[in-house]
Coordinates of C-alpha atoms and ligand atoms in Angstrom, one line a residue:
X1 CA 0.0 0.0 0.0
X2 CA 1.3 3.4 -0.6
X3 CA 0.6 6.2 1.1
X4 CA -0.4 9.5 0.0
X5 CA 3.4 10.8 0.7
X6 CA 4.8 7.5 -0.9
X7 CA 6.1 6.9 2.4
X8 CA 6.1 3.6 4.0
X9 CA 7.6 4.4 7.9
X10 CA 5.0 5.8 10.1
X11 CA 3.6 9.3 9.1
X12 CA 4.9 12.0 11.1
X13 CA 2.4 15.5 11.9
X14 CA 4.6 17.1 9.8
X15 CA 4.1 14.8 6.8
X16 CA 0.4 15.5 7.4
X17 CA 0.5 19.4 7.2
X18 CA 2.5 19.0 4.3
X19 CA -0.5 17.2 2.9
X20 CA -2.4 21.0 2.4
X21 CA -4.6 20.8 0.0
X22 CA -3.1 17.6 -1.9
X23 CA -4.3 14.5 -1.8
X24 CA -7.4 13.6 0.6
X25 CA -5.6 12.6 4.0
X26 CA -7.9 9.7 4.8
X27 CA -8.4 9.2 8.8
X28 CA -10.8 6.9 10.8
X29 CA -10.9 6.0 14.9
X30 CA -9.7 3.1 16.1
X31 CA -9.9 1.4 19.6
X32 CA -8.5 -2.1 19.4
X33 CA -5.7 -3.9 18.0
X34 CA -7.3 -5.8 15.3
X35 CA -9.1 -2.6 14.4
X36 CA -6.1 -0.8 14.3
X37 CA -4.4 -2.9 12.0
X38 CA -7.4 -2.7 9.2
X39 CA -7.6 0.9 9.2
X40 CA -3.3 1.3 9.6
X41 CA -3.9 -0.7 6.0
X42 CA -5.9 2.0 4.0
X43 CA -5.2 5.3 6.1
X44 CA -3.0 8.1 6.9
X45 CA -4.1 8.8 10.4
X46 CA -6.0 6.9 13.2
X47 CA -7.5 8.6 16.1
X48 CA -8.1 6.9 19.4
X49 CA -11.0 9.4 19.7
X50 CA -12.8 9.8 23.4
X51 CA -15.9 8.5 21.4
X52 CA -14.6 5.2 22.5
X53 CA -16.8 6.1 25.7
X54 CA -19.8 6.0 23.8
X55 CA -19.1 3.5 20.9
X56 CA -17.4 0.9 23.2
X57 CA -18.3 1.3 27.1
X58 CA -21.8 2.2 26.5
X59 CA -21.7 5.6 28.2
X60 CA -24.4 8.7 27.6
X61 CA -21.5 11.0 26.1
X62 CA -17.8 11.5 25.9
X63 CA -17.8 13.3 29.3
X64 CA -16.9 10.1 31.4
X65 CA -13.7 9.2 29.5
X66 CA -10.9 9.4 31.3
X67 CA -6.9 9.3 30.7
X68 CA -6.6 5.2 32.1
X69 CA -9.1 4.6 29.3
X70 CA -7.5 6.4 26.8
X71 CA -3.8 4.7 27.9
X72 CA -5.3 1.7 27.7
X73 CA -7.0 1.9 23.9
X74 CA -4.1 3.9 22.7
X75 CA -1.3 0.9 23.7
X76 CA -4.1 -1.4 22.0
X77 CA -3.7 0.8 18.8
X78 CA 0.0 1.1 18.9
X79 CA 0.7 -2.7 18.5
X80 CA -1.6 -2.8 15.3
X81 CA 0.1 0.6 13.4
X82 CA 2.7 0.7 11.3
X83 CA 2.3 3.4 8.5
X84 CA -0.7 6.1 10.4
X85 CA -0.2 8.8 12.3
X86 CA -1.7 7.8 16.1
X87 CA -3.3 10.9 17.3
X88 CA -4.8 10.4 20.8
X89 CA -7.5 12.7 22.3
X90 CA -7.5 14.2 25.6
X91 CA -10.4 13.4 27.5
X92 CA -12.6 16.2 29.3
X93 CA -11.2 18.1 32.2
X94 CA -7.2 16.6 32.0
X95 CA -6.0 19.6 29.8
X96 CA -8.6 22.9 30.1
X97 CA -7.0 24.3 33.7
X98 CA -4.0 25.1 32.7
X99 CA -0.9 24.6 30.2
X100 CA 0.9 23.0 32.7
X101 CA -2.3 20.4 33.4
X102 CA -2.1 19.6 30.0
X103 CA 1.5 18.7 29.3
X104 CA 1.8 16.7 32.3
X105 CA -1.5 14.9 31.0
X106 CA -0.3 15.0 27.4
X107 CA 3.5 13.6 28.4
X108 CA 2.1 11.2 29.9
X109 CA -0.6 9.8 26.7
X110 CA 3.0 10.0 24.8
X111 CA 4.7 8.6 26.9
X112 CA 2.7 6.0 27.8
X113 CA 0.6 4.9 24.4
X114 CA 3.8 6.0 22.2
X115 CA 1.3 8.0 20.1
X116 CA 2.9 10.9 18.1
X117 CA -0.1 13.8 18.9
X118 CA -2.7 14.5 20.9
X119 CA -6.2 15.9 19.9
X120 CA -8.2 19.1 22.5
X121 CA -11.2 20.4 21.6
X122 CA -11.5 24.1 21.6
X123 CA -11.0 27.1 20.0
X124 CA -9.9 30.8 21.3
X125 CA -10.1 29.7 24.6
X126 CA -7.3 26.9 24.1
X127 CA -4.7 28.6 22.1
X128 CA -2.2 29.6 24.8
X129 CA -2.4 25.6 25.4
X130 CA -1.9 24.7 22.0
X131 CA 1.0 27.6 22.2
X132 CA 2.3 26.0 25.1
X133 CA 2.3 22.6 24.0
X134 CA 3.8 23.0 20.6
X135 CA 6.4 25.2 21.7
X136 CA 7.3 21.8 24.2
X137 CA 7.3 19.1 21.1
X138 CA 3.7 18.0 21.7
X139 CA 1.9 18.2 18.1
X140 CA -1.8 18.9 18.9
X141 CA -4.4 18.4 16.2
X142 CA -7.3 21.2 17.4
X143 CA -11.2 20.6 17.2
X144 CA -13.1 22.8 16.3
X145 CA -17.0 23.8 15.3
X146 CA -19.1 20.7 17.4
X147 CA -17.2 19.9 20.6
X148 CA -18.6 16.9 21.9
X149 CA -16.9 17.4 25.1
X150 CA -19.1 20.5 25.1
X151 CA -22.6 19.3 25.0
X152 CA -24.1 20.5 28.2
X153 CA -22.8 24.0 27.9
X154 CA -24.4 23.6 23.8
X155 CA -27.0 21.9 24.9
X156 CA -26.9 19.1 22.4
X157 CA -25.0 18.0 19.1
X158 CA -26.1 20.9 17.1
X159 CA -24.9 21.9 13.5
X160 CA -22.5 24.9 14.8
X161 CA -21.6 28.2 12.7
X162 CA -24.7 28.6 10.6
X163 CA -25.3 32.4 10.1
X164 CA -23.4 35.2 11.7
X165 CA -22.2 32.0 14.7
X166 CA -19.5 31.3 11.0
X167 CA -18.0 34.5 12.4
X168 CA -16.9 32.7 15.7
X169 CA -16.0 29.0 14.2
X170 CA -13.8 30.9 11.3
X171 CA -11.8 32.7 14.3
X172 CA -11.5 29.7 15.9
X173 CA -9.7 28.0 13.3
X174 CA -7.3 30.3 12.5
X175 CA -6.8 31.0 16.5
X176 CA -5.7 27.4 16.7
X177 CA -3.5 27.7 13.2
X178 CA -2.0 30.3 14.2
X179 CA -1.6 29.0 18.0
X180 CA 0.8 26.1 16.3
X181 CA -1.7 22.8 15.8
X182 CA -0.3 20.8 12.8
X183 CA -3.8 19.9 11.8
X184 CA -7.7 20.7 12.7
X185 CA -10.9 18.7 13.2
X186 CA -14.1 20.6 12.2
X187 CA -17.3 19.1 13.0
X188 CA -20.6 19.3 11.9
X189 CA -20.5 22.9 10.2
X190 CA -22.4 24.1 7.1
X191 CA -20.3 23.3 3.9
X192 CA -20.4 26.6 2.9
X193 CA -18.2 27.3 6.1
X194 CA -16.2 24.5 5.8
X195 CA -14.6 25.4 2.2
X196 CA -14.4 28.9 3.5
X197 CA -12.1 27.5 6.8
X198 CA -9.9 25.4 4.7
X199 CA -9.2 28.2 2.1
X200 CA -8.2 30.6 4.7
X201 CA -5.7 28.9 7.0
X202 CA -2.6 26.6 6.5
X203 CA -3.0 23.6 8.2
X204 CA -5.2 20.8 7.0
X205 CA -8.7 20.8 7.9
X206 CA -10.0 17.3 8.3
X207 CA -14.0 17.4 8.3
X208 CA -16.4 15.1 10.0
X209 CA -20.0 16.5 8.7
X210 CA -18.2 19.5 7.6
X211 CA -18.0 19.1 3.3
X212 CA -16.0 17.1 1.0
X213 CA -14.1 20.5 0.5
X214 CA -12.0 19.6 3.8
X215 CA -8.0 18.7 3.4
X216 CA -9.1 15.4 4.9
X217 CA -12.0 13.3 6.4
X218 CA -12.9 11.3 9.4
X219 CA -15.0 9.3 11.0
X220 CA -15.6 6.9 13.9
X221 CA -15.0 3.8 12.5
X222 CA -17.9 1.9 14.8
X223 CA -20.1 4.7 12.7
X224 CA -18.9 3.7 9.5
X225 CA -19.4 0.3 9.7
X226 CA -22.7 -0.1 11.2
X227 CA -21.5 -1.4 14.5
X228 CA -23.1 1.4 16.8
X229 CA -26.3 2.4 16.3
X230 CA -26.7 4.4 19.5
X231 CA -26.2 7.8 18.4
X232 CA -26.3 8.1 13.9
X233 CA -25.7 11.6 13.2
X234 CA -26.9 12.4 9.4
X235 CA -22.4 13.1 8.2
X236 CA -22.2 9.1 9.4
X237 CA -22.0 7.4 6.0
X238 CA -22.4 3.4 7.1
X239 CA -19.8 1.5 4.2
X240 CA -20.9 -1.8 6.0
X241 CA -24.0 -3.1 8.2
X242 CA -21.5 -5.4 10.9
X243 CA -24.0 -4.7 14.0
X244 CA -26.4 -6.5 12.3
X245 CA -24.4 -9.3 11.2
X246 CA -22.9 -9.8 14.4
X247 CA -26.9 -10.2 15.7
X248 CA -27.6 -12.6 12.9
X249 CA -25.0 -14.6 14.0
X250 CA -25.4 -14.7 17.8
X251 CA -29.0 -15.8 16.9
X252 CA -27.7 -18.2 14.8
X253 CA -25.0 -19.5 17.3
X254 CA -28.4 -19.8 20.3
X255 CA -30.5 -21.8 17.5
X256 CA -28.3 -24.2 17.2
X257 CA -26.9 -24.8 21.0
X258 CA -30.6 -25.1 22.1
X259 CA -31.2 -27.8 19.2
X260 CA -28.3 -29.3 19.8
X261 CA -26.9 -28.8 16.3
X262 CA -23.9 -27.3 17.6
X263 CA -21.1 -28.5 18.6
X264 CA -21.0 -31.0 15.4
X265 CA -18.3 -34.0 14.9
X266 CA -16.2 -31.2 13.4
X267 CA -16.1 -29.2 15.7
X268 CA -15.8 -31.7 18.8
X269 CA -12.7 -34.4 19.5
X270 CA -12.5 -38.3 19.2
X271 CA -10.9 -40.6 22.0
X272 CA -7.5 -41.5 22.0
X273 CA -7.5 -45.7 21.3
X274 CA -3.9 -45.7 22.5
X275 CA -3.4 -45.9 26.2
X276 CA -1.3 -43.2 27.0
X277 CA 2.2 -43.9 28.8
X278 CA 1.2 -45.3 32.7
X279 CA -1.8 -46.7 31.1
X280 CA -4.2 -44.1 31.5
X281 CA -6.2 -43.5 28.3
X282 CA -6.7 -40.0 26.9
Ligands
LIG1 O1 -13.6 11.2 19.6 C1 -13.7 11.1 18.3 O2 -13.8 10.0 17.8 C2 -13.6 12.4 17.6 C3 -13.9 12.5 16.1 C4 -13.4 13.6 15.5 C5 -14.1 11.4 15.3 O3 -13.2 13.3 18.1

């Protein structure tokens, strides 16, 4: 497989805002090994995104993530990558007191998970952070537009910047471009907006309900391939329908223990006629 940078070693945030308006940088989540090694296959960067709250242990919203769930994912992805960038995200309330709160919380997803960048939501309000960060050799890819982490104070998973509110998602983005983040998510934003943001500052956008006019695209991978169900916001293309083949065949696997169709001969292990040595048989 080669890579939009013809490179083969891992990608590096650097390679990525190279990537400015080239080629499509291709991203998805991942949460698992396994996982990780599919997407590692056919993408340029994989996010251990704090959705895994929601799309893995069943909670409300990404609030409830914390940084021992997001070491644990991230070493899970780390042994399935070889060629994407691993970008972990920052889970709510480890990185918006201070700088200093999140470095030492940042250091320590590096350090720990081996990934290359970390991910904060936020716009004006977390430059000096992203400032801060940079200037210490932590790449942070920003977030703005949607927030998830923010869905009290917007009461909901609203479509953000429609109107004169572009005003305030535009100076977001070029707060955090100019604040030093390699790259930028923008969520769920009118297109319109989205082409507007990626023609007006130099790092890659990367759009998840924001247009195909975006440097790049992502989504959660659970999303895209029909695995959680939950939550399916209208940007969530499903490529595949898994969730309901995984039902098909758990109802397929109870059928045929309670007829007794499974375990078959195949499936299930003859005596040994030999005594074994002491002369037990097997
Ligand atoms: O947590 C997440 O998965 C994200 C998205 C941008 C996909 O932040």
């Amino acid at each position: 497989m080669t890579y939009g940078t013809g490179k083969s070693a891992p990608l590096t945030p650097p390679d990525i805002t190279a990537r400015k308006g080239g080629a499509p940088i291709v991203c998805l989540t991942a949460y698992t090994t396994p996982m990780a090694e599919i997407v590692d296959r056919h993408c340029d960067l994989v996010l251990v995104g704090d959705s895994v709250g929601m799309v893995l242990h069943g909670l409300p919203d990404t609030l409830g993530v914390t940084l021992e769930m997001m070491v644990m994912h991230g070493k899970a992805v780390r042994r399935g990558l070889k060629h994407a960038l691993m970008v972990v995200d920052m889970p709510f309330g480890t990185y918006e007191e201070s700088p200093e709160q999140a470095f030492r919380n940042a250091a320590l997803l590096m350090r720990e998970t081996g990934c290359a960048a970390v991910k904060l939501e936020g716009g004006r309000a977390m430059a000096s952070t992203i400032g801060y960060l940079t200037e210490r050799s932590i790449p942070v890819m920003a977030h703005v537009g949607l927030t998830p982490q923010s869905v009290n104070a917007k009461g909901g998973y609203k479509v953000q910047g429609r109107g004169a509110a572009a005003e305030i998602v535009l100076r977001d983005a070029r707060t955090v471009a100019e604040a030093g983040a390699f790259s930028v998510v923008i969520e769920k934003v009118p297109d319109v907006l989205a082409r507007r943001i990626t023609a007006d500052i130099d790092i890659p956008t990367i759009g998840i309900g924001a247009s195909a006019a975006c440097d790049g695209q992502i989504l959660v991978v659970d999303d895209a391939l029909g695995m959680f169900t939950a939550f399916q916001p209208k940007f969530a293309k499903r490529y595949a329908e898994l969730g309901e083949m995984a039902d098909k065949a758990v109802a397929a696997y109870a059928e045929d223990v309670r007829s007794r169709a499974f375990p078959a001969p195949e499936h299930t292990y003859g005596d040994n006629p030999q005594p074994l040595p002491g002369g037990k048989s097997a």
